[in-house]
Coordinates of C-alpha atoms and ligand atoms in Angstrom, one line a residue:
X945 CA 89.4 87.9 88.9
X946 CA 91.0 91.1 87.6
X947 CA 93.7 91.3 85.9
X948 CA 97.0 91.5 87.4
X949 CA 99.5 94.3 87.4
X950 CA 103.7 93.5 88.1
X951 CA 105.8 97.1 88.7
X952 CA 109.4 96.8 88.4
X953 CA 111.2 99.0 91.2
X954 CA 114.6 99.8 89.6
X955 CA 115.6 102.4 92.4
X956 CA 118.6 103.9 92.2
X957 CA 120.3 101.0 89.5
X958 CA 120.7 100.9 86.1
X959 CA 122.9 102.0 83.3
X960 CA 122.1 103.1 79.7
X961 CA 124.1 99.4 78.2
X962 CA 122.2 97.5 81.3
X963 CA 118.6 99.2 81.1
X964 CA 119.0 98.9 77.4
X965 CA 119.3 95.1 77.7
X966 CA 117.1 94.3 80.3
X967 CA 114.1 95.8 78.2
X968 CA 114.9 93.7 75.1
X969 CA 114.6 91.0 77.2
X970 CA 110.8 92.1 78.7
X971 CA 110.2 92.8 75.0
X972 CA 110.6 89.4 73.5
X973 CA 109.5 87.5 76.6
X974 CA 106.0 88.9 75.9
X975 CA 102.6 88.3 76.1
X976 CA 102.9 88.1 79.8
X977 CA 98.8 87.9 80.7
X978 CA 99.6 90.7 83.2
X979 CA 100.1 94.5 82.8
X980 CA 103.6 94.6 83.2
X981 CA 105.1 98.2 84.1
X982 CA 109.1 99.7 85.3
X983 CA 109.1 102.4 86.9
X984 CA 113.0 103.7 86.4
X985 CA 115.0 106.7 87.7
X986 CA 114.2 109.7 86.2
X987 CA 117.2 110.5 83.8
X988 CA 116.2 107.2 81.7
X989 CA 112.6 108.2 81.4
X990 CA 112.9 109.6 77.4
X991 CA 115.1 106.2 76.8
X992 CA 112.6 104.0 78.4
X993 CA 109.8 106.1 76.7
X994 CA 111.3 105.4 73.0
X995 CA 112.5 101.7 73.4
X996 CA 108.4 100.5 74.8
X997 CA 106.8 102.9 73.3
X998 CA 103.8 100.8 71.2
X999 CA 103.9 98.1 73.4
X1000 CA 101.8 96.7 75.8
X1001 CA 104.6 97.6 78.6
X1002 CA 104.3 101.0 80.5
X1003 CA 106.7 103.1 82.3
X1004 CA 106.7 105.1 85.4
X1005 CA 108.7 107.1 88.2
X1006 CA 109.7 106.5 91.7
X1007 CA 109.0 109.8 93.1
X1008 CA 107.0 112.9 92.1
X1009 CA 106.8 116.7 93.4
X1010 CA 103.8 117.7 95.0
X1011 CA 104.2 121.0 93.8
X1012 CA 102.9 121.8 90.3
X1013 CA 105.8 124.1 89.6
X1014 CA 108.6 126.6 90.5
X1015 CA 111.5 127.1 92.5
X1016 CA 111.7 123.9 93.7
X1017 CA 115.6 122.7 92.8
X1018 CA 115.9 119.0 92.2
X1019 CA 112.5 118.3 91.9
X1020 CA 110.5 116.9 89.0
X1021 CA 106.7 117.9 88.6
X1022 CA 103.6 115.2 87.4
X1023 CA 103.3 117.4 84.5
X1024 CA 107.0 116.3 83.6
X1025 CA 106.2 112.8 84.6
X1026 CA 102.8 112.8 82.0
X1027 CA 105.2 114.8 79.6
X1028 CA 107.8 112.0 79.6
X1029 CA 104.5 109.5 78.9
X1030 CA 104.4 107.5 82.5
X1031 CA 101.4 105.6 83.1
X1032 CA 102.9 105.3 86.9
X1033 CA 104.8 106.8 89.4
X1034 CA 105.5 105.4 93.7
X1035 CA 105.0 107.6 95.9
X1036 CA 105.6 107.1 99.8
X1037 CA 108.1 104.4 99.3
X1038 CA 109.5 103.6 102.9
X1039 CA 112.7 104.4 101.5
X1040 CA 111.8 108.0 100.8
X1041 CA 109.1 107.7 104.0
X1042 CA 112.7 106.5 105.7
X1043 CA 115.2 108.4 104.1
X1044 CA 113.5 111.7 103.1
X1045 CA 111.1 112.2 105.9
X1046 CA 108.3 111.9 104.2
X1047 CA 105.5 112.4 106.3
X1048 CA 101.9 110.4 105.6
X1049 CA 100.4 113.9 104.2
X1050 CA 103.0 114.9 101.7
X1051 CA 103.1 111.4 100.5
X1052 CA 99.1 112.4 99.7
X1053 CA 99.4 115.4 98.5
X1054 CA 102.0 114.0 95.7
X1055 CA 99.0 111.3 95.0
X1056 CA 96.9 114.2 94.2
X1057 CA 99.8 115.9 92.4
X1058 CA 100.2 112.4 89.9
X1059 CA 96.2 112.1 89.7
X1060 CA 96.0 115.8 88.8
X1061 CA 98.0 114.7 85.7
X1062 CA 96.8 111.6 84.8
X1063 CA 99.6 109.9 86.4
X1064 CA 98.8 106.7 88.1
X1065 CA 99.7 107.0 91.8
X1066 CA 100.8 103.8 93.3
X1067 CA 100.9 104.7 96.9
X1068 CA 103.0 102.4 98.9
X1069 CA 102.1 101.8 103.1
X1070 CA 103.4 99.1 105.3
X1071 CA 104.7 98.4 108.6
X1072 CA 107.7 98.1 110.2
X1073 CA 109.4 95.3 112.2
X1074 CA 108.6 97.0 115.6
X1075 CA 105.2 97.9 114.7
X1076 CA 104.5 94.4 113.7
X1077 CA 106.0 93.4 116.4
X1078 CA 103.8 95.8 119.0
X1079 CA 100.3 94.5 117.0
X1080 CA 100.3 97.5 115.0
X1081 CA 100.2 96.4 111.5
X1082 CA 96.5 97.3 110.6
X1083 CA 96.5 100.6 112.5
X1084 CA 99.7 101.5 110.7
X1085 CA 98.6 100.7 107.5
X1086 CA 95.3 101.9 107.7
X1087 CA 96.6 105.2 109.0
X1088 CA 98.5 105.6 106.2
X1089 CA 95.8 104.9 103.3
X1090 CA 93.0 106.8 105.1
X1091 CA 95.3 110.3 104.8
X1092 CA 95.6 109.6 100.9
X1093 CA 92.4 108.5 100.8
X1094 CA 91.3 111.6 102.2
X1095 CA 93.3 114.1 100.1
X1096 CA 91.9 112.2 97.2
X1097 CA 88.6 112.1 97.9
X1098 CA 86.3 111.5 94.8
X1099 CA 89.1 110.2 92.9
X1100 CA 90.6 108.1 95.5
X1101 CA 89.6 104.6 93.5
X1102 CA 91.9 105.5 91.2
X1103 CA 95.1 105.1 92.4
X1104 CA 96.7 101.8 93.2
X1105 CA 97.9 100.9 96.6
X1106 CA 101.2 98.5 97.4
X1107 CA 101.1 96.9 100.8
X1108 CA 105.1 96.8 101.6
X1109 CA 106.0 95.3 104.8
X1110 CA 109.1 97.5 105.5
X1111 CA 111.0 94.6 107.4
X1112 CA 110.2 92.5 103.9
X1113 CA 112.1 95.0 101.2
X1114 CA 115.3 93.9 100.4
X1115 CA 115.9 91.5 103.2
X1116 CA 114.7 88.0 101.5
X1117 CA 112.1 88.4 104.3
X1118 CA 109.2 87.7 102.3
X1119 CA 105.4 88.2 104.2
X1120 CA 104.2 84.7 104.1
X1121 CA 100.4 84.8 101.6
X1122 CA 98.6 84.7 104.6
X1123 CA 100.2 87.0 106.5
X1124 CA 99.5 89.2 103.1
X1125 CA 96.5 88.3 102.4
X1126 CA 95.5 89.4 106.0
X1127 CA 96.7 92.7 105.5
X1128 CA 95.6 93.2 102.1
X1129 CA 91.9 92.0 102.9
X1130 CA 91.8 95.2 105.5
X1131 CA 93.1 97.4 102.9
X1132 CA 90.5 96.1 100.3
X1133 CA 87.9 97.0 103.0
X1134 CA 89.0 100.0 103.8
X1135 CA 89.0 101.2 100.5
X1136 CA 85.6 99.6 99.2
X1137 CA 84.2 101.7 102.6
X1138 CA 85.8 105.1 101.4
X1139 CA 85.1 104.4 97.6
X1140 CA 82.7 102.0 96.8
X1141 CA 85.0 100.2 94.3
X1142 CA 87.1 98.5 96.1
X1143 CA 86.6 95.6 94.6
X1144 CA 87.8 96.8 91.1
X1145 CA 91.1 98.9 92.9
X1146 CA 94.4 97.1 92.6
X1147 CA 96.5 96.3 95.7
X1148 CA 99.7 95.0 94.7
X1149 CA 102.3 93.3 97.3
X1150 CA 105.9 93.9 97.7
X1151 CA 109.2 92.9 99.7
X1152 CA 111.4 90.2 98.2
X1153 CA 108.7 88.4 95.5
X1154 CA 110.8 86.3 93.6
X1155 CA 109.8 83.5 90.8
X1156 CA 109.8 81.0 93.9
X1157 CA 107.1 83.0 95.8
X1158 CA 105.2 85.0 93.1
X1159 CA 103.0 82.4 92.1
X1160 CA 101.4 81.7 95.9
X1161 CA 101.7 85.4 96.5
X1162 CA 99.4 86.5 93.7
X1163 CA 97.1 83.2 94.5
X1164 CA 95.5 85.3 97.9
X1165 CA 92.1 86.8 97.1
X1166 CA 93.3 90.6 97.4
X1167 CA 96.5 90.1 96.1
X1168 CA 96.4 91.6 92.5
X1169 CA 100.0 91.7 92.2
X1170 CA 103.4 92.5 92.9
X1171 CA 105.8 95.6 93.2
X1172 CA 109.4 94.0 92.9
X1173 CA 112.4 95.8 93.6
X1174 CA 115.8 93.6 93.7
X1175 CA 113.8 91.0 91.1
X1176 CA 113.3 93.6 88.9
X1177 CA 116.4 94.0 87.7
X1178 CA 117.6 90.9 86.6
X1179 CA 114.8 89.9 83.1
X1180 CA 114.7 86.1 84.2
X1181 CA 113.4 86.7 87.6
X1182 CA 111.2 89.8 86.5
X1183 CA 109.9 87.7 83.1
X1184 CA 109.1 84.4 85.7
X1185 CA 107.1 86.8 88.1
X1186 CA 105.3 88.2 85.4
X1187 CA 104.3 85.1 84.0
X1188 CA 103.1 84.1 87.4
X1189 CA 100.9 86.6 87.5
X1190 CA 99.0 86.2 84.0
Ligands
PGA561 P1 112.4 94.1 97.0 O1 111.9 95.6 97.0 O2 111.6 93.3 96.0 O3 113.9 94.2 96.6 O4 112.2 93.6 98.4 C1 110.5 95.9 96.8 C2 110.4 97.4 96.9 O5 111.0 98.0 97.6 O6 109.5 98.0 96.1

């Protein structure tokens, strides 16, 4: 089995005195068994940068441009992102799918723009409650990867995918494993069809993984981890999920 990888998703939280804590906590509660990554708003990207720098944590963003450069107000760039030294950076959270519009192909063309600069893409898809509801889980999904997939071509292996279930993020709603699993064993095959490696690709979970979950979560077959938002912010919770995944 590969090794496991566990993104925090801070979103819009944090504060110099709380981030500052929280990571002196990750610190100390290593090794972990995983790869263990944050990925924090931008503004604390040079602070999160200096504090884990030389260890075995990384750091990412939750958004990127898809544009290389220019007149683009408000925007940051991959260049800045690799500048700032992220291993990582979401793109087509469905909060930003939700919330910002974004539409399947910008959220590839951002991919690309990440890739481009050595940025790790982790490219988030799931469903909704309706769609779920309507039978429409693995079309959803599978529409979603295949336009990424597409933009990427050659280098679509890799980036790493995060099945979210949309009615699962934030809710305490949690995708049962199977119900996972299921979802993430179509994604595994969709992307072993368009690559040839989908074996090796990651394809984390996310939607309310806490310590009491984690463990059974990351037990399915094509789970290889977990993308944890709420859980992220508070160092017990995130330190017990990582450990559940080494
Ligand atoms: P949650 O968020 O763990 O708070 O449900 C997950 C996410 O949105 O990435």
């Amino acid at each position: 089995m590969q090794r496991k990888l566990v993104v925090g998703n801070w979103k819009m939280h944090g504060s110099r005195p709380a981030n500052a804590e929280l990571l002196a906590a990750l610190l100390g509660a290593r090794p972990f068994g995983a790869d263990v990554a944050v990925c924090v708003p931008y503004v604390y990207l040079n602070e999160t940068a200096a504090t884990l720098a030389g260890s075995d944590i990384r750091w990412g963003a939750q958004d990127v441009s898809a544009h290389e450069q220019g007149a683009y107000t408000g925007e940051v760039s991959a260049a800045m992102l690799a500048e700032c030294g992220c291993r990582y950076v979401i793109v087509g959270h469905s909060e930003r799918r939700a919330y910002h519009a974004e539409s399947d192909a910008l959220v590839a063309r951002k991919a690309q723009a990440a890739l481009a600069r050595g940025v790790t893409p982790v490219v988030c898809v799931g469903e909704t409650l309706a769609e779920r509801e309507a039978g429409e889980t693995e079309d959803v999904v599978k529409r979603q990867l295949s336009v990424v997939i597409h933009q990427l071509a050659h280098c679509a292996a890799e980036m790493v995918v995060a099945y979210e279930p949309v009615w699962a993020i934030g809710t305490g709603r949690t995708a049962s494993p199977e119900q996972a699993q299921a979802v993430h064993a179509v994604l595994r095959a969709q992307l072993q069809a368009a690559t040839g490696h989908g074996a090796a690709m990651k394809i984390l979970y996310g939607g309310s993984v806490k310590p009491d979950n984690a463990a059974t979560l990351f037990a399915q077959a094509d789970i290889d981890g977990g993308l944890i938002g709420g859980a992220s912010l508070k160092a017990a919770d995130f330190i017990a999920i990582c450990r559940a995944a080494g």
